[in-house]
Amino acid sequence: MNGQIVAVYGSLVTAESQGRIVQNAIAFCERSDGARLLSEVVRVRGQRADLQVFEETRGLKVGDPVDFQENMLPAVLGPGLLGQIYDGLQNPLPRLAEDAGFFLKPGMYIHALETDTRWDFTPTATPGEKVQAGSTLGTVPERIFTHRIMVPFRWQGEFTVESVADPGAYTVEQEIAVLKDASGEAHPVTMQQEWPVKVALNCSRRRLMPKDPLVSRVRIIDSMFPVVRGGTYCIPGPFGAGKTVLQQITSRHAEIDIVIVAACGERAGEVVETIREFPELIDPRTGKSLMERTIIICNTSAMPVAAREASVYTAATLGEYYRQMGLDVLLLADSTSRWAQAMRELSGRLEEIPGEEAFPAYLESRIAAFYERAGQIELADGSVGSMTIGGTVSPAGGNFEEPVTQGTLKVVGAFHGLSRSRSDARRYPAIDPLDSWSKYTGIIEPRKVERIKDLLRRGNDVHQMMTVVGEEGTSIEDFVVALKADFFDNVFLQQDAFDEVDAATPAERQKFVFDKVLSVADMEFDFEDKEQARKTMVEISDLFRNLNYAATDSEEYKKTLSLIEEFIATRGRKA
Amino acid sequence: MRKYFDEIIRIAGNVVTVKAPGIGYDELAVITTDRGSSLAQVIRLEEDRVSLQIFSGTQGVSTGDRLRFLGRPMQVATGDDLLGRIFDGAGNPRDGRPEVKTELVDTCSPAVNPIKRRRPDTMVPTGIPMIDVFNSLVESQKLPIFSVAGEPYNELLARVGLQADADVIILGGMGLRHDDYLKFRETFEEGGVLGRTIMFIHTAADPVVECLLVPDLCLAVGEQFALEGKRVLTLLTDMTAFSDALKEIAIIMEQIPSNRGYPGDLYTQLARRYEKAVDFDGAGSMTLLACVTMPGDDVTHPVPDNTGYITEGQFYLRNGRIEPFGSLSRLKQQVNGETRDDHRAIMNACIQLYALCRESREKRDMGFEMSPWDERLLKYGDHFEEKIMDLAVNIPLFEALDRCWEILAECFEPAEIGIRHSIIEAHWPKPLAESGAEETAEAAA
Ligand SMILES: Nc1ncnc2c1ncn2[C@@H]1O[C@H](COP(=O)(O)OP(=O)(O)OP(=O)(O)O)[C@@H](O)[C@H]1O
Ligand SMILES: [Mg+2]
């Protein structure tokens, strides 16, 4: 013990140290019943350190011992992360439940990886080979992936492989190689290593410009406001607008190798849904359960606030680790506002000068640095890996003019803004097609997307106008524009997340349907009156809606498609 | 070990600072003054200075008063002896009967491990179509009623409480008017559930700090019953009073407010309570219904806003009706897929059409001509409000679904309601021959 507590205020503890204090290093506050509460140095003043404690501080006393460490909050990296359910500090929750029962237990920490599992190791490096941080020494099969065992990322300089273990089964704690550094000192390597979560992990040759579309199978995203592998996007929206549902369906259907779900300060029930459902859902692309490609990091809203701040970084670190293996990772953080609020709570307790809405002045730079951890990289062996980050934002009062939304919009590549009026009218997903944007190119030709956006804008203008001059004051041409815009909205933008077929539309089908919808939008009609126009558009909308519910190439699908084609061929203005 | 301290160095708001070494954070103390004694809770430690919030307020506290620390956090008695009893916000009997001497548990237990939660899957029928059809209530759900003062929110709370068929009902009153408290008691008595009800009541006349304790007491007691396998329903009213009490304490502690004077941790404080709603894997459950009055009918006010971000939906009570817009049960899809094959389709279609009706009404109110389509929407809206939305309607789910079909058939053609053919074929209450697909074919010919 090299320190003791002098003050306690919420999750903030001030401690005096007799030795060295390292900013952002971890420390343990020892409660009188022996529990050691993990904490992090967040400010140093003289021999006093302010610590944010990752647990409830109930029962801590002035004078209780503090054990200051030198290392920063680490994540444990190695085979066995996939399919795990961790809390924000990477404690495996199933193991915690075995040991502690219904409730979490402050001060109880369990190693993130199973230490008795044996992994089938195949060496790839040979003695004498020159290696450096991130170089692959061998591989183990982990579920559906080939997991690379790499030289610890924090080792600096060049090493020579002295020996590599023979093929065989090893635990993460056993030595699988020995490396020699420039001075000739030998360093043993195991299959697990640690990395400080708040430091970006990137051992690559170079960063690439992300441009491969990441297909989420949500039509409005892929076709209108696309996301790319290695890109970033955000989903701001008022409560209940559908942020979490959107992330949940993305986590299921996205065409990506690995999904990391960071449930940050949100409802426990939502995590439970994922935990209970994923093991039973089969990923059609692999034939295995979805859990095989998923890692869940959860710090729900009732869990200690300080650990919430850490949880998104833990998630990002695990994502970066798999990216180092040439895999494509999608990190979904719900909600980044809770993470920002955790920063605000700490900043308030530290009595820092507050910025807007009492958020700390460094809020924007923290948000930027977090999204900056996304990216597509080219590894030393030429393979390419990526991490895409999608974060939800929960703005107070649903008003996007607030610091977290604004700070996020400055740095992300796509913005999927959810609107209250769309969700109230059950137009899901409630992404506002007029406000949202994406800087990326997706699966549909930009030229076609622009035409549709133009139609939507004009349709909206007509609707606006109609609220002033009424339907009777609107020309039939304008009226048809509004009907066409509504048609596109109804049959393409809206998608039923709870229907087996409609919930996910693969890229090919999206492109196909988009073209069909565009053909209808391009049709010229000779309508006698508005009622006939409306009826006609209702009819074709109804057909497309039925098409959406029909499995590709089913009887129903073919039948409906032929009716649609007949409509397109016969119902327009006769030339 | 009993520790007495009497060196009070600061009294402000409800907070007293005393010099006392060796005290644990969150610990309880008893302060004895001329007026009697009160509980107090440690909220800050700084070297040998301990700040405590005094449950009964600091009125009349003097620098000469004494504090005795109890060496433990807030606790509450639990178990069957509590059934039928009424307590105040400090956990003392309010019904003139003796103190309950059973096992004590700490309030504010740690979070439940998500692994130990079940997926909620049991619908709680209420007989209110706006709930059962459109926003089903689910066992273990946490759901607030948003309303303005003056709406019958406590009546609605009591009505759902009675219909819900829970093993134990716990009522937490915060800033409750005495009349409302009597009304609850009367309703539960008439409904014959008083014997399985426990009340923790803080009235507007009681000290504000006690208001803060009510949810924690209710939830700690409820949690114990749930752990014993009981299905608990906890009703909290009014969480805005609770939040205002939080605000008061935060300001005294000189915390920087984040929004309209409320502390930055309002979300966390509310979430820690609401998240106590649970369906234990291998034990019972706790469902949590709360009232949140919206100052100025403003849903963006920090209290309803933060609540909405925490709870699993909300019921908007306005003009004596549960509004279809804004009201939401996020757990509905866990149960409404198994009720009847048309449940979800009806739920979506009726609301979408009602939204369109609202647009037509706006147009009408602005004096525009109504198209035949508008006329149909208007007719639909009137029927829907009268036969479905009215809170007086009390019918079971299936009857309510049938009633929705009748209203739709009376107002629209099958192709107009946005429901897929297979479901329409099975449920459309009129013969289908002269409409739908046929009409499409005719028009094409
Ligand atoms: N795509 C969708 N299809 C059908 N229903 C949806 C869809 N998206 C959302 N909903 C409905 O809206 C409810 C709320 O959605 P969700 O939980 O995603 O909101 P949220 O934006 O995450 O809210 P919060 O900020 O409070 O977490 C869902 O429970 C569901 O009933
Ligand atoms: Mg959400």
Short mmCIF file of C-alpha atoms and ligand atoms in Angstrom, two decimals, chain A residues 243-244 266-267 270 334, chain B residues 330, ligand 2:
data_model
loop_
_atom_site.label_atom_id
_atom_site.label_comp_id
_atom_site.label_asym_id
_atom_site.label_seq_id
_atom_site.Cartn_x
_atom_site.Cartn_y
_atom_site.Cartn_z
CA LYS A 243 -31.97 4.01 -32.22
CA THR A 244 -31.54 0.77 -30.34
CA GLU A 266 -28.67 2.02 -21.43
CA ARG A 267 -31.27 -0.54 -20.33
CA GLU A 270 -31.93 -4.56 -24.20
CA ASP A 334 -25.47 2.73 -27.61
CA ARG B 330 -41.10 -1.02 -26.00
MG MG C 2 -32.17 2.98 -27.06
#
